[in-house]
Amino acid sequence: MRIVLVEDDPELGRRLSERLVKAGFTVDWVQTMATARDWPDLKLTAAVILDLGLPDGDGLDLLRHWRAAGEHVPVLILTARGNWRDKVEGLNCGADDFVVKPIRFEELLARLHALSRRGRGDGGNAVSSGDLTLDPVARIATLGSAPLDLSRKEFALLHLFLRRAGHIIAQDDILEQLYALEAERDRNAVEAHVSRLRRKIGRHRIRTVRGLGYRLEP
Ligand code: CA
C-alpha cells in the first residue's frame, strides 16, 4: 500500500519512511506543502500522514485544499502532545485520525491499517483467494497451511493481487504500488517480481494477459 508522508523534519521523516518501508508500505516522502499540494497520485494512495508545521505553510491549509477539491484520501495528522486545538481544527478540516508526537511507531502503524481498512470499507485485514491468504498486519502469507517465504516486494505484489483477485492488473498499476514516485521504475523489475512470486505460489496462478497485464486466477 502506498503512503504519502508530508514531514519537513529530516530526521523524523527519514526514520518514519524507513520503518514504514520495513512494515511493507511504499512511501513517498515530501517535505514541503508546495510539493504535496498537487501530488499527482493521491488516487492511488492508501493514506496521507500529515505534519502540520511545514516550512511553507500550515498542513491544515493543505488538508482544506484537498477536501475542497473533493479528494477523499484518508489523512492522519501528526500533532504535538496536548494540542487539542489542532485536533478540533483538524477534524473540522476533514482529518481522519491523529497521532501525537513523540510518535510511537506501533500506534502509527495500527492507525494506518485501521484507516486503510476504513478506506476500503471492510472490517478485516486479511485477504484471500482460494487457498492463498495474506495478513498485512501480521505480515504472514500462506498457501494452504504452509507459510510463504516472500521478499518485501513479493509480499506487496501478492497483497495487490489478492485485493483485486480475478481482475486484470496493468503493469503500470503494479509499478505505482511497488515503487515510490522518485524511485527508478522499471517494467522489467515487475516481470522479475511476478516470475519469482509465480515460483512460490504456483505458475498457473498468475496469468499474463497479453498487452493488458496480469491476473490472479481463483
Ligand atoms: Ca514540522
Short mmCIF file of C-alpha atoms and ligand atoms in Angstrom, two decimals:
data_model
loop_
_atom_site.label_atom_id
_atom_site.label_comp_id
_atom_site.label_asym_id
_atom_site.label_seq_id
_atom_site.Cartn_x
_atom_site.Cartn_y
_atom_site.Cartn_z
CA MET A 1 0.00 0.00 0.00
CA ARG A 2 1.20 3.48 -0.82
CA ILE A 3 1.60 6.19 1.78
CA VAL A 4 2.40 9.85 1.26
CA LEU A 5 4.36 11.22 4.21
CA VAL A 6 4.36 15.02 4.49
CA GLU A 7 7.02 15.87 7.09
CA ASP A 8 9.72 18.53 6.93
CA ASP A 9 11.83 17.28 9.84
CA PRO A 10 14.63 15.40 8.02
CA GLU A 11 15.46 13.07 10.90
CA LEU A 12 11.84 12.16 11.71
CA GLY A 13 10.95 11.88 8.02
CA ARG A 14 13.83 9.55 7.31
CA ARG A 15 13.14 7.40 10.34
CA LEU A 16 9.41 7.11 9.64
CA SER A 17 10.00 6.35 5.95
CA GLU A 18 12.44 3.58 6.80
CA ARG A 19 10.13 1.98 9.32
CA LEU A 20 7.10 2.26 7.07
CA VAL A 21 9.01 0.62 4.22
CA LYS A 22 10.07 -2.17 6.58
CA ALA A 23 6.41 -2.57 7.54
CA GLY A 24 5.63 -3.17 3.88
CA PHE A 25 4.39 0.23 2.69
CA THR A 26 5.55 2.09 -0.39
CA VAL A 27 6.41 5.58 0.84
CA ASP A 28 6.52 8.90 -0.96
CA TRP A 29 8.14 11.35 1.44
CA VAL A 30 7.62 15.03 0.68
CA GLN A 31 8.92 17.88 2.80
CA THR A 32 7.02 20.95 1.66
CA MET A 33 3.44 21.99 1.21
CA ALA A 34 4.16 23.10 -2.34
CA THR A 35 5.23 19.59 -3.36
CA ALA A 36 2.35 17.92 -1.53
CA ARG A 37 -0.31 20.34 -2.76
CA ASP A 38 -0.60 18.99 -6.27
CA TRP A 39 0.62 15.49 -5.60
CA PRO A 40 -0.29 13.57 -8.75
CA ASP A 41 -1.04 10.18 -7.29
CA LEU A 42 -3.43 10.67 -4.36
CA LYS A 43 -5.98 8.38 -6.00
CA LEU A 44 -3.50 5.53 -5.62
CA THR A 45 -2.55 6.46 -2.07
CA ALA A 46 -3.89 4.42 0.86
CA ALA A 47 -3.33 7.24 3.36
CA VAL A 48 -1.50 10.53 3.93
CA ILE A 49 0.49 11.20 7.09
CA LEU A 50 0.46 14.97 7.51
CA ASP A 51 2.65 17.11 9.73
CA LEU A 52 1.03 20.47 10.47
CA GLY A 53 4.07 22.72 10.87
CA LEU A 54 5.58 22.86 7.39
CA PRO A 55 8.22 25.35 6.25
CA ASP A 56 5.98 26.91 3.61
CA GLY A 57 2.65 26.83 5.42
CA ASP A 58 0.14 25.12 7.66
CA GLY A 59 -0.67 21.47 6.98
CA LEU A 60 -4.32 22.18 7.76
CA ASP A 61 -4.49 24.52 4.76
CA LEU A 62 -3.23 21.65 2.64
CA LEU A 63 -5.95 19.40 4.05
CA ARG A 64 -8.62 22.06 3.37
CA HIS A 65 -7.33 22.38 -0.19
CA TRP A 66 -7.60 18.62 -0.78
CA ARG A 67 -11.06 18.32 0.72
CA ALA A 68 -12.30 21.35 -1.21
CA ALA A 69 -11.02 19.65 -4.36
CA GLY A 70 -13.07 16.55 -3.49
CA GLU A 71 -10.03 14.49 -2.51
CA HIS A 72 -11.11 11.78 -0.06
CA VAL A 73 -7.79 10.11 0.71
CA PRO A 74 -7.61 9.18 4.44
CA VAL A 75 -5.45 11.72 6.28
CA LEU A 76 -3.70 11.11 9.58
CA ILE A 77 -2.38 14.23 11.29
CA LEU A 78 0.79 14.42 13.37
CA THR A 79 0.22 16.78 16.26
CA ALA A 80 2.07 17.98 19.35
CA ARG A 81 1.06 16.43 22.64
CA GLY A 82 -1.93 18.03 24.31
CA ASN A 83 -2.68 20.37 21.44
CA TRP A 84 -6.44 19.88 21.42
CA ARG A 85 -6.91 22.89 19.12
CA ASP A 86 -5.01 21.04 16.39
CA LYS A 87 -7.30 18.07 16.86
CA VAL A 88 -10.55 20.04 16.78
CA GLU A 89 -9.44 22.11 13.83
CA GLY A 90 -8.05 19.04 12.10
CA LEU A 91 -11.38 17.24 12.39
CA ASN A 92 -13.17 20.30 11.08
CA CYS A 93 -10.85 20.31 8.09
CA GLY A 94 -11.54 16.67 7.31
CA ALA A 95 -8.75 14.76 9.06
CA ASP A 96 -9.49 11.10 9.77
CA ASP A 97 -7.20 10.44 12.70
CA PHE A 98 -4.30 11.76 14.79
CA VAL A 99 -1.02 10.61 16.20
CA VAL A 100 0.65 12.62 18.93
CA LYS A 101 4.37 13.46 18.82
CA PRO A 102 6.68 11.97 20.01
CA ILE A 103 5.37 9.21 17.81
CA ARG A 104 5.09 5.62 18.94
CA PHE A 105 5.58 3.76 15.71
CA GLU A 106 3.37 0.79 16.66
CA GLU A 107 0.49 3.19 17.30
CA LEU A 108 1.04 4.97 13.98
CA LEU A 109 1.05 1.60 12.23
CA ALA A 110 -2.15 0.44 13.91
CA ARG A 111 -3.89 3.69 12.99
CA LEU A 112 -2.70 3.49 9.39
CA HIS A 113 -4.02 -0.03 8.99
CA ALA A 114 -7.33 0.98 10.55
CA LEU A 115 -7.57 3.93 8.15
CA SER A 116 -6.83 1.91 5.06
CA ARG A 117 -9.40 -0.69 6.15
CA ARG A 118 -11.99 2.03 6.57
CA GLY A 119 -11.00 3.40 3.17
CA ARG A 120 -11.71 0.03 1.60
CA GLY A 121 -14.94 -0.34 3.55
CA ASP A 122 -14.15 -3.74 5.04
CA GLY A 123 -13.58 -4.85 8.58
CA GLY A 124 -10.70 -7.29 8.40
CA ASN A 125 -7.06 -7.13 7.48
CA ALA A 126 -6.57 -10.47 5.88
CA VAL A 127 -7.29 -11.04 2.20
CA SER A 128 -7.58 -14.39 0.50
CA SER A 129 -8.34 -16.17 -2.73
CA GLY A 130 -8.67 -19.95 -2.88
CA ASP A 131 -6.04 -21.36 -0.55
CA LEU A 132 -3.90 -18.20 -0.63
CA THR A 133 -4.21 -15.93 2.39
CA LEU A 134 -2.32 -12.81 3.37
CA ASP A 135 -2.47 -10.78 6.56
CA PRO A 136 -0.78 -7.39 6.05
CA VAL A 137 -0.68 -6.54 9.76
CA ALA A 138 0.80 -9.82 10.95
CA ARG A 139 2.88 -9.86 7.73
CA ILE A 140 2.10 -13.50 7.06
CA ALA A 141 1.15 -15.10 3.76
CA THR A 142 0.16 -18.72 3.50
CA LEU A 143 -0.54 -21.23 0.76
CA GLY A 144 -2.86 -23.82 2.24
CA SER A 145 -1.41 -24.23 5.70
CA ALA A 146 2.19 -23.58 4.64
CA PRO A 147 3.70 -20.13 5.26
CA LEU A 148 5.20 -18.46 2.19
CA ASP A 149 8.69 -17.01 2.35
CA LEU A 150 8.30 -13.76 0.40
CA SER A 151 10.52 -10.72 -0.09
CA ARG A 152 9.04 -7.33 0.77
CA LYS A 153 8.19 -6.61 -2.87
CA GLU A 154 6.76 -10.09 -3.45
CA PHE A 155 4.60 -9.65 -0.35
CA ALA A 156 3.33 -6.26 -1.60
CA LEU A 157 2.70 -7.76 -5.02
CA LEU A 158 0.72 -10.70 -3.64
CA HIS A 159 -1.26 -8.26 -1.47
CA LEU A 160 -2.16 -6.26 -4.57
CA PHE A 161 -3.16 -9.41 -6.50
CA LEU A 162 -5.31 -10.66 -3.63
CA ARG A 163 -7.06 -7.33 -3.20
CA ARG A 164 -8.01 -7.50 -6.87
CA ALA A 165 -8.26 -11.24 -7.38
CA GLY A 166 -9.79 -12.21 -10.69
CA HIS A 167 -9.22 -8.74 -12.18
CA ILE A 168 -6.53 -7.77 -14.64
CA ILE A 169 -3.87 -5.57 -13.09
CA ALA A 170 -1.85 -3.43 -15.50
CA GLN A 171 1.93 -3.38 -15.25
CA ASP A 172 1.78 0.36 -14.61
CA ASP A 173 -0.56 -0.17 -11.63
CA ILE A 174 1.93 -2.65 -10.20
CA LEU A 175 4.74 -0.13 -10.69
CA GLU A 176 2.66 2.54 -8.91
CA GLN A 177 2.04 0.28 -5.94
CA LEU A 178 5.52 -1.14 -5.55
CA TYR A 179 7.69 1.90 -6.13
CA ALA A 180 7.77 5.42 -4.73
CA LEU A 181 7.39 8.17 -7.32
CA GLU A 182 11.01 9.24 -7.13
CA ALA A 183 12.28 5.69 -7.36
CA GLU A 184 13.72 4.22 -10.51
CA ARG A 185 10.80 2.49 -12.15
CA ASP A 186 11.49 -0.45 -14.33
CA ARG A 187 8.96 -2.68 -16.06
CA ASN A 188 11.47 -5.50 -16.21
CA ALA A 189 11.60 -5.45 -12.42
CA VAL A 190 7.84 -6.04 -12.34
CA GLU A 191 8.24 -9.07 -14.59
CA ALA A 192 11.03 -10.37 -12.37
CA HIS A 193 8.95 -9.99 -9.21
CA VAL A 194 5.95 -11.65 -10.86
CA SER A 195 8.04 -14.57 -12.01
CA ARG A 196 9.59 -15.07 -8.57
CA LEU A 197 6.14 -14.91 -6.98
CA ARG A 198 4.90 -17.47 -9.53
CA ARG A 199 7.66 -19.85 -8.48
CA LYS A 200 6.49 -19.59 -4.88
CA ILE A 201 2.71 -19.80 -5.30
CA GLY A 202 2.45 -21.87 -8.50
CA ARG A 203 2.96 -20.75 -12.10
CA HIS A 204 -0.65 -21.27 -13.13
CA ARG A 205 -1.98 -18.86 -10.51
CA ILE A 206 -0.82 -15.65 -12.15
CA ARG A 207 -1.89 -15.41 -15.74
CA THR A 208 -0.30 -13.00 -18.18
CA VAL A 209 -2.99 -11.23 -20.18
CA ARG A 210 -1.14 -10.15 -23.29
CA GLY A 211 -0.91 -6.39 -23.69
CA LEU A 212 -3.00 -5.75 -20.58
CA GLY A 213 -1.26 -7.07 -17.50
CA TYR A 214 -1.63 -9.92 -15.05
CA ARG A 215 -4.48 -11.66 -13.32
CA LEU A 216 -4.57 -13.80 -10.20
CA GLU A 217 -6.64 -16.84 -11.05
CA PRO A 218 -9.11 -18.03 -8.43
CA CA B 1 7.27 20.21 11.12
#
